Amino acid sequence: MSPAVASSGSAAEKVAELQARIRGMQRTRVDSHGLPTAPEIASLLGGPLRAGSAYSVPDSVALATAMMAAPSAAGVWCAVVGMPSFGVEAAAAAGVDLERLVLVPDPGDQWLTVTAAVADVVGVVVAVPPSRVAPAEVSRLGARLRGKGSTLIALGDWPQSEATLRVSSSEWVGLDAGSGHLQARRVTVTVNARAGAGRPRSASLFLPDADGRLRRAERVPAAWQTPASVPQREQRPASHEVREPEVAPLRALVS
């Protein structure tokens, strides 16, 4: 099933329609302690995503999607606000349940109203905040999140975030000397908790791995590595006769 998309009518009508649909289908409520969280994210945060809190992910849609995936897979309703080009197929590959995903591509100048209203009925909201948000608006949305037990993942800086998660380095795995296939992206994710809440934590992760998921990157699996080029003198004997011992390794690589 495709995600629910709010695309016509006034903002109030969109929100009312979404609230009615979700209330009729909602099966999982977020408790007051924490959300289902991927172990890789939980280890960086020092615990699960906290219900009623906000997190900042300034520069990575993939990381924000990965944070949303575990709650979504556990049955929590999620929403994406202000991202008309959000990759639904990539989200599904990451583990997001599209049957419980609401998309509000363009909230217009009603960003705060729409985001707060959506947070009333879903457990996780991924949203792109405006470049400037008044402190009073931040406080109002924070109060709404705490009251409803919803979690905001802001794709940008957010003043009252529980923690800020950044991709501090990135490289693709699978290419060698211009040949091969992209298999995974290895990134370093660094988390800075709220001031006074501890030192920054970092971890090397595949985001995504070969299956489109998030996982630790202790080492690159041999199957993802493009073999080094065979030196010219070993590719073919001087007589141009094919010798079985020399081409056997190549056959194994392409089989």
CSV table of C-alpha atoms in Angstrom, one decimal:
chain,number,residue,atom,x,y,z
A,1,MET,CA,0.0,0.0,0.0
A,2,SER,CA,1.2,3.5,-0.8
A,3,PRO,CA,1.7,6.1,2.0
A,4,ALA,CA,-1.1,8.5,2.7
A,5,VAL,CA,-0.4,11.8,1.0
A,6,ALA,CA,-1.9,15.2,1.9
A,7,SER,CA,-2.0,17.0,-1.4
A,8,SER,CA,-5.3,19.1,-1.8
A,9,GLY,CA,-7.6,21.3,0.2
A,10,SER,CA,-6.6,23.6,3.1
A,11,ALA,CA,-4.1,22.7,5.8
A,12,ALA,CA,-6.9,22.3,8.3
A,13,GLU,CA,-8.8,20.0,6.0
A,14,LYS,CA,-5.7,17.9,5.3
A,15,VAL,CA,-4.9,17.5,9.0
A,16,ALA,CA,-8.5,16.7,9.9
A,17,GLU,CA,-8.7,14.0,7.2
A,18,LEU,CA,-5.3,12.5,8.3
A,19,GLN,CA,-6.4,12.5,11.9
A,20,ALA,CA,-9.6,10.7,11.1
A,21,ARG,CA,-7.9,8.1,9.0
A,22,ILE,CA,-5.1,7.4,11.4
A,23,ARG,CA,-7.3,7.2,14.5
A,24,GLY,CA,-9.4,4.6,12.7
A,25,MET,CA,-6.3,2.5,11.9
A,26,GLN,CA,-3.9,3.2,14.8
A,27,ARG,CA,-2.9,0.1,16.6
A,28,THR,CA,0.3,1.0,18.4
A,29,ARG,CA,0.8,3.8,20.9
A,30,VAL,CA,4.2,5.0,22.0
A,31,ASP,CA,4.9,4.5,25.7
A,32,SER,CA,6.3,7.3,27.9
A,33,HIS,CA,9.8,5.8,28.0
A,34,GLY,CA,11.2,5.2,24.5
A,35,LEU,CA,10.6,4.1,21.0
A,36,PRO,CA,11.7,0.9,19.3
A,37,THR,CA,15.2,1.9,18.1
A,38,ALA,CA,17.8,0.3,15.9
A,39,PRO,CA,20.7,-1.0,18.0
A,40,GLU,CA,23.2,1.1,16.0
A,41,ILE,CA,21.3,4.3,16.8
A,42,ALA,CA,20.6,3.4,20.4
A,43,SER,CA,24.3,2.8,21.1
A,44,LEU,CA,25.2,6.2,19.8
A,45,LEU,CA,22.4,7.9,21.8
A,46,GLY,CA,23.1,5.9,24.9
A,47,GLY,CA,19.6,4.5,24.8
A,48,PRO,CA,16.4,4.5,22.7
A,49,LEU,CA,14.8,7.4,21.0
A,50,ARG,CA,12.8,9.2,23.6
A,51,ALA,CA,9.1,9.7,23.2
A,52,GLY,CA,8.2,13.4,23.5
A,53,SER,CA,11.7,14.6,22.4
A,54,ALA,CA,13.2,16.2,19.4
A,55,TYR,CA,16.4,15.2,17.5
A,56,SER,CA,18.4,17.2,14.9
A,57,VAL,CA,19.8,15.5,11.8
A,58,PRO,CA,21.1,18.5,9.8
A,59,ASP,CA,22.6,16.9,6.7
A,60,SER,CA,21.3,13.4,6.0
A,61,VAL,CA,17.9,12.2,4.9
A,62,ALA,CA,19.2,8.6,4.9
A,63,LEU,CA,20.1,8.9,8.6
A,64,ALA,CA,16.7,10.4,9.5
A,65,THR,CA,15.0,7.6,7.5
A,66,ALA,CA,17.0,5.0,9.3
A,67,MET,CA,16.0,6.5,12.7
A,68,MET,CA,12.4,6.3,11.6
A,69,ALA,CA,12.6,2.7,10.3
A,70,ALA,CA,12.7,0.8,13.6
A,71,PRO,CA,9.6,2.5,15.1
A,72,SER,CA,7.8,2.2,11.8
A,73,ALA,CA,8.6,-1.5,11.5
A,74,ALA,CA,7.3,-2.0,15.1
A,75,GLY,CA,3.9,-0.6,14.1
A,76,VAL,CA,4.3,3.1,15.0
A,77,TRP,CA,2.7,5.6,12.6
A,78,CYS,CA,5.2,8.0,11.1
A,79,ALA,CA,5.0,11.2,9.0
A,80,VAL,CA,7.3,13.2,6.7
A,81,VAL,CA,6.5,16.9,6.5
A,82,GLY,CA,8.0,19.3,4.0
A,83,MET,CA,9.9,16.9,1.7
A,84,PRO,CA,8.2,16.7,-1.7
A,85,SER,CA,11.0,14.6,-3.1
A,86,PHE,CA,11.1,12.1,-0.3
A,87,GLY,CA,12.3,8.7,-1.6
A,88,VAL,CA,9.5,6.3,-0.7
A,89,GLU,CA,11.2,3.3,-2.3
A,90,ALA,CA,14.4,3.9,-0.4
A,91,ALA,CA,12.4,4.3,2.8
A,92,ALA,CA,10.7,1.0,2.2
A,93,ALA,CA,14.1,-0.7,1.6
A,94,ALA,CA,15.3,0.9,4.9
A,95,GLY,CA,12.5,-0.8,6.7
A,96,VAL,CA,9.8,1.9,6.8
A,97,ASP,CA,6.2,0.5,6.7
A,98,LEU,CA,4.5,2.5,4.0
A,99,GLU,CA,1.1,1.4,5.2
A,100,ARG,CA,1.7,3.6,8.3
A,101,LEU,CA,3.5,6.5,6.7
A,102,VAL,CA,1.9,9.9,6.1
A,103,LEU,CA,3.4,12.4,3.6
A,104,VAL,CA,2.7,16.1,3.8
A,105,PRO,CA,4.9,17.3,0.9
A,106,ASP,CA,4.2,21.0,1.2
A,107,PRO,CA,2.8,22.5,4.4
A,108,GLY,CA,3.3,26.0,3.0
A,109,ASP,CA,3.5,28.8,5.6
A,110,GLN,CA,1.6,26.6,8.1
A,111,TRP,CA,4.6,24.5,8.9
A,112,LEU,CA,4.2,24.7,12.7
A,113,THR,CA,0.4,24.2,12.6
A,114,VAL,CA,0.6,21.2,10.3
A,115,THR,CA,3.6,19.6,12.1
A,116,ALA,CA,2.0,20.0,15.5
A,117,ALA,CA,-1.3,18.6,14.3
A,118,VAL,CA,0.3,15.6,12.7
A,119,ALA,CA,2.3,15.0,15.9
A,120,ASP,CA,-1.0,14.6,17.7
A,121,VAL,CA,-1.7,11.4,15.9
A,122,VAL,CA,1.6,9.8,14.9
A,123,GLY,CA,4.6,8.6,16.9
A,124,VAL,CA,7.4,10.0,14.8
A,125,VAL,CA,7.5,13.1,12.6
A,126,VAL,CA,10.4,13.7,10.2
A,127,ALA,CA,10.2,17.4,9.2
A,128,VAL,CA,12.2,20.0,7.4
A,129,PRO,CA,11.9,23.1,9.6
A,130,PRO,CA,11.9,26.7,8.2
A,131,SER,CA,15.2,28.5,8.2
A,132,ARG,CA,14.0,30.6,11.1
A,133,VAL,CA,11.7,29.4,13.9
A,134,ALA,CA,10.7,31.8,16.7
A,135,PRO,CA,11.7,30.6,20.2
A,136,ALA,CA,8.0,30.7,21.2
A,137,GLU,CA,7.1,28.4,18.3
A,138,VAL,CA,9.9,25.9,19.3
A,139,SER,CA,8.5,25.9,22.9
A,140,ARG,CA,4.9,25.3,21.7
A,141,LEU,CA,5.9,22.4,19.5
A,142,GLY,CA,8.1,20.9,22.3
A,143,ALA,CA,5.1,21.1,24.7
A,144,ARG,CA,2.9,19.4,22.1
A,145,LEU,CA,5.5,16.6,21.6
A,146,ARG,CA,5.7,16.0,25.3
A,147,GLY,CA,2.0,16.0,25.8
A,148,LYS,CA,1.3,13.6,23.0
A,149,GLY,CA,4.4,11.4,23.4
A,150,SER,CA,5.5,12.0,19.8
A,151,THR,CA,9.1,12.3,18.6
A,152,LEU,CA,10.4,14.9,16.1
A,153,ILE,CA,13.4,14.3,13.8
A,154,ALA,CA,14.2,17.7,12.4
A,155,LEU,CA,16.2,17.7,9.1
A,156,GLY,CA,18.1,20.8,10.2
A,157,ASP,CA,19.2,22.5,13.4
A,158,TRP,CA,16.5,22.5,16.1
A,159,PRO,CA,17.1,24.6,19.3
A,160,GLN,CA,15.7,22.2,21.9
A,161,SER,CA,16.9,18.9,20.4
A,162,GLU,CA,17.8,16.0,22.7
A,163,ALA,CA,20.8,15.3,20.5
A,164,THR,CA,22.3,16.2,17.1
A,165,LEU,CA,23.3,13.4,14.7
A,166,ARG,CA,25.7,14.2,11.8
A,167,VAL,CA,27.3,12.2,9.1
A,168,SER,CA,30.9,13.4,9.5
A,169,SER,CA,32.5,11.3,6.7
A,170,SER,CA,31.2,9.1,3.9
A,171,GLU,CA,32.6,6.7,1.3
A,172,TRP,CA,31.1,4.2,-1.1
A,173,VAL,CA,32.3,0.6,-1.1
A,174,GLY,CA,32.6,-1.7,-4.1
A,175,LEU,CA,34.5,0.3,-6.7
A,176,ASP,CA,38.2,-0.3,-7.5
A,177,ALA,CA,40.1,1.7,-10.0
A,178,GLY,CA,36.9,2.8,-11.7
A,179,SER,CA,35.3,-0.6,-12.1
A,180,GLY,CA,32.9,-2.8,-10.1
A,181,HIS,CA,29.5,-2.0,-8.5
A,182,LEU,CA,28.5,0.2,-5.6
A,183,GLN,CA,27.7,-2.1,-2.8
A,184,ALA,CA,27.3,0.1,0.3
A,185,ARG,CA,28.0,3.5,1.8
A,186,ARG,CA,30.2,3.6,4.8
A,187,VAL,CA,29.7,6.6,7.0
A,188,THR,CA,30.9,7.9,10.3
A,189,VAL,CA,28.0,9.2,12.4
A,190,THR,CA,28.8,11.5,15.3
A,191,VAL,CA,26.2,12.4,18.0
A,192,ASN,CA,26.4,15.4,20.2
A,193,ALA,CA,24.0,15.2,23.1
A,194,ARG,CA,22.3,18.2,24.7
A,195,ALA,CA,24.8,20.5,26.5
A,196,GLY,CA,26.1,18.9,29.6
A,197,ALA,CA,24.8,15.4,28.7
A,198,GLY,CA,28.1,13.8,27.9
A,199,ARG,CA,30.9,13.6,25.4
A,200,PRO,CA,30.2,13.1,21.6
A,201,ARG,CA,29.9,9.6,20.4
A,202,SER,CA,30.9,8.3,16.9
A,203,ALA,CA,30.5,5.0,15.1
A,204,SER,CA,31.2,3.6,11.6
A,205,LEU,CA,28.0,2.4,9.9
A,206,PHE,CA,26.9,1.1,6.6
A,207,LEU,CA,24.1,3.6,5.5
A,208,PRO,CA,22.9,1.8,3.5
A,209,ASP,CA,24.4,-1.7,3.3
A,210,ALA,CA,24.0,-3.9,0.2
A,211,ASP,CA,20.3,-4.5,1.2
A,212,GLY,CA,19.5,-0.9,1.8
A,213,ARG,CA,19.6,-1.2,5.6
A,214,LEU,CA,21.6,0.3,8.4
A,215,ARG,CA,24.2,-1.7,10.2
A,216,ARG,CA,27.6,-1.5,11.8
A,217,ALA,CA,30.7,-1.4,9.6
A,218,GLU,CA,33.3,-3.2,11.6
A,219,ARG,CA,34.7,-4.6,8.3
A,220,VAL,CA,33.8,-4.7,4.6
A,221,PRO,CA,32.5,-8.1,3.6
A,222,ALA,CA,34.7,-9.9,1.1
A,223,ALA,CA,31.7,-10.2,-1.3
A,224,TRP,CA,31.5,-6.4,-1.5
A,225,GLN,CA,35.1,-5.9,-2.4
A,226,THR,CA,36.1,-5.5,-6.0
A,227,PRO,CA,39.2,-7.7,-6.7
A,228,ALA,CA,42.4,-5.9,-7.6
A,229,SER,CA,43.2,-5.8,-11.3
A,230,VAL,CA,45.3,-8.8,-12.4
A,231,PRO,CA,48.7,-7.7,-13.7
A,232,GLN,CA,49.0,-7.8,-17.4
A,233,ARG,CA,51.8,-10.5,-17.4
A,234,GLU,CA,49.5,-12.8,-15.4
A,235,GLN,CA,46.4,-12.3,-17.6
A,236,ARG,CA,47.8,-14.2,-20.6
A,237,PRO,CA,51.0,-16.1,-21.3
A,238,ALA,CA,53.3,-14.8,-24.0
A,239,SER,CA,52.1,-17.5,-26.4
A,240,HIS,CA,48.5,-16.3,-25.9
A,241,GLU,CA,47.5,-19.8,-25.0
A,242,VAL,CA,45.0,-20.0,-22.2
A,243,ARG,CA,46.4,-21.9,-19.2
A,244,GLU,CA,43.9,-23.2,-16.8
A,245,PRO,CA,45.8,-22.4,-13.6
A,246,GLU,CA,46.1,-18.7,-14.5
A,247,VAL,CA,42.4,-18.1,-15.5
A,248,ALA,CA,40.9,-20.2,-12.7
A,249,PRO,CA,40.9,-17.3,-10.2
A,250,LEU,CA,39.2,-15.0,-12.7
A,251,ARG,CA,36.4,-17.6,-13.3
A,252,ALA,CA,35.8,-17.8,-9.6
A,253,LEU,CA,35.4,-14.0,-9.5
A,254,VAL,CA,32.8,-13.8,-12.2
A,255,SER,CA,30.8,-16.9,-11.4
